[in-house]
Amino acid sequence: MSDPDAQPIHLPDELVNAIVATIRDAFAETPRRDPDPLRLLSISDVADRLSVSEDTVEREIADGRLVPVWVRRQRRFDPRAVDAYVREAARSKGKPTRSKRVATKARAKR
């Protein structure tokens, strides 16, 4: 409940500006989240998310590092799988790694 006799507080402009800057910085550091985390991504979406070309995404699919979900005749990607791909790339320090499925197929061809 508000007090009808309460007096407004006047803060110095410097303090107000410092508070606003702190709040702005806190929101800028907050990681962006997908508006719909269950929405599947297209190849174009994945390329945008990774800041690479669609051809690079196609190569990662061909090498088995990104595995699509097929919806009818279209390839889509679970955002969580793309995030896992990024974590794996960071963990392996950018060295290419192949999925177990692709590595097994490659060994079977020998």
Short mmCIF file of C-alpha atoms in Angstrom, two decimals:
data_model
loop_
_atom_site.label_atom_id
_atom_site.label_comp_id
_atom_site.label_asym_id
_atom_site.label_seq_id
_atom_site.Cartn_x
_atom_site.Cartn_y
_atom_site.Cartn_z
CA MET A 1 0.00 0.00 0.00
CA SER A 2 1.27 3.45 -0.75
CA ASP A 3 1.37 6.20 1.82
CA PRO A 4 -0.62 9.27 0.63
CA ASP A 5 1.67 11.52 2.69
CA ALA A 6 4.90 10.11 1.18
CA GLN A 7 7.21 12.61 -0.46
CA PRO A 8 8.95 11.82 -3.75
CA ILE A 9 12.66 11.09 -3.55
CA HIS A 10 14.92 13.18 -5.74
CA LEU A 11 18.10 11.43 -6.79
CA PRO A 12 21.10 13.13 -8.36
CA ASP A 13 21.31 12.68 -12.15
CA GLU A 14 24.69 10.93 -11.81
CA LEU A 15 23.17 8.27 -9.56
CA VAL A 16 20.19 7.74 -11.87
CA ASN A 17 22.52 7.42 -14.89
CA ALA A 18 24.71 4.92 -13.02
CA ILE A 19 21.68 2.80 -12.10
CA VAL A 20 20.38 2.85 -15.68
CA ALA A 21 23.83 1.90 -17.04
CA THR A 22 24.11 -0.99 -14.58
CA ILE A 23 20.71 -2.35 -15.55
CA ARG A 24 21.48 -1.95 -19.28
CA ASP A 25 24.80 -3.79 -18.88
CA ALA A 26 23.14 -6.60 -16.93
CA PHE A 27 20.61 -7.16 -19.70
CA ALA A 28 23.28 -6.95 -22.41
CA GLU A 29 25.21 -9.80 -20.71
CA THR A 30 22.12 -12.00 -20.42
CA PRO A 31 22.36 -14.76 -23.03
CA ARG A 32 19.73 -14.59 -25.74
CA ARG A 33 17.28 -17.41 -25.73
CA ASP A 34 15.17 -18.66 -28.58
CA PRO A 35 11.64 -17.29 -28.38
CA ASP A 36 10.45 -20.84 -29.06
CA PRO A 37 13.06 -23.41 -27.98
CA LEU A 38 11.03 -26.23 -29.54
CA ARG A 39 11.03 -24.64 -33.01
CA LEU A 40 13.17 -26.64 -35.40
CA LEU A 41 15.76 -24.69 -37.39
CA SER A 42 16.32 -24.72 -41.14
CA ILE A 43 19.78 -24.92 -42.71
CA SER A 44 19.61 -21.16 -43.22
CA ASP A 45 18.74 -20.65 -39.53
CA VAL A 46 21.67 -22.84 -38.46
CA ALA A 47 24.04 -20.97 -40.78
CA ASP A 48 22.89 -17.64 -39.33
CA ARG A 49 23.18 -18.95 -35.78
CA LEU A 50 26.75 -20.18 -36.39
CA SER A 51 27.75 -17.21 -38.58
CA VAL A 52 28.81 -19.49 -41.42
CA SER A 53 27.59 -20.15 -44.95
CA GLU A 54 24.93 -22.70 -45.80
CA ASP A 55 27.64 -24.63 -47.68
CA THR A 56 29.57 -24.99 -44.42
CA VAL A 57 26.46 -26.35 -42.72
CA GLU A 58 26.02 -28.80 -45.62
CA ARG A 59 29.63 -30.00 -45.15
CA GLU A 60 29.09 -30.47 -41.42
CA ILE A 61 25.99 -32.55 -42.23
CA ALA A 62 27.91 -34.63 -44.80
CA ASP A 63 30.71 -35.22 -42.28
CA GLY A 64 28.20 -36.28 -39.62
CA ARG A 65 28.95 -33.48 -37.20
CA LEU A 66 25.45 -32.01 -37.53
CA VAL A 67 22.59 -34.48 -37.73
CA PRO A 68 19.30 -33.22 -39.18
CA VAL A 69 15.79 -34.24 -38.29
CA TRP A 70 13.85 -35.09 -41.42
CA VAL A 71 10.38 -33.57 -41.68
CA ARG A 72 8.89 -34.96 -44.83
CA ARG A 73 11.61 -34.12 -47.36
CA GLN A 74 13.10 -31.21 -45.47
CA ARG A 75 16.04 -31.21 -43.08
CA ARG A 76 15.50 -29.41 -39.80
CA PHE A 77 17.66 -29.10 -36.70
CA ASP A 78 16.86 -29.21 -33.02
CA PRO A 79 18.30 -26.00 -31.49
CA ARG A 80 19.63 -28.07 -28.59
CA ALA A 81 21.58 -30.25 -31.04
CA VAL A 82 23.09 -27.13 -32.62
CA ASP A 83 24.06 -25.87 -29.16
CA ALA A 84 25.64 -29.27 -28.41
CA TYR A 85 27.57 -29.03 -31.69
CA VAL A 86 28.96 -25.64 -30.59
CA ARG A 87 29.88 -26.99 -27.14
CA GLU A 88 31.65 -29.98 -28.73
CA ALA A 89 33.53 -27.71 -31.12
CA ALA A 90 34.64 -25.57 -28.18
CA ARG A 91 35.63 -28.64 -26.17
CA SER A 92 37.66 -30.07 -29.04
CA LYS A 93 39.18 -26.62 -29.68
CA GLY A 94 37.82 -26.51 -33.22
CA LYS A 95 39.31 -29.84 -34.29
CA PRO A 96 36.88 -31.71 -36.52
CA THR A 97 35.12 -34.60 -34.84
CA ARG A 98 32.73 -37.00 -36.49
CA SER A 99 29.70 -38.63 -35.03
CA LYS A 100 30.07 -42.27 -34.00
CA ARG A 101 27.61 -43.24 -36.73
CA VAL A 102 29.73 -41.72 -39.52
CA ALA A 103 33.00 -43.02 -38.04
CA THR A 104 31.51 -46.54 -37.89
CA LYS A 105 30.38 -46.32 -41.53
CA ALA A 106 33.84 -45.12 -42.59
CA ARG A 107 35.49 -48.09 -40.83
CA ALA A 108 33.01 -50.51 -42.39
CA LYS A 109 33.94 -49.33 -45.91
CA ARG A 110 37.64 -50.20 -45.39
#
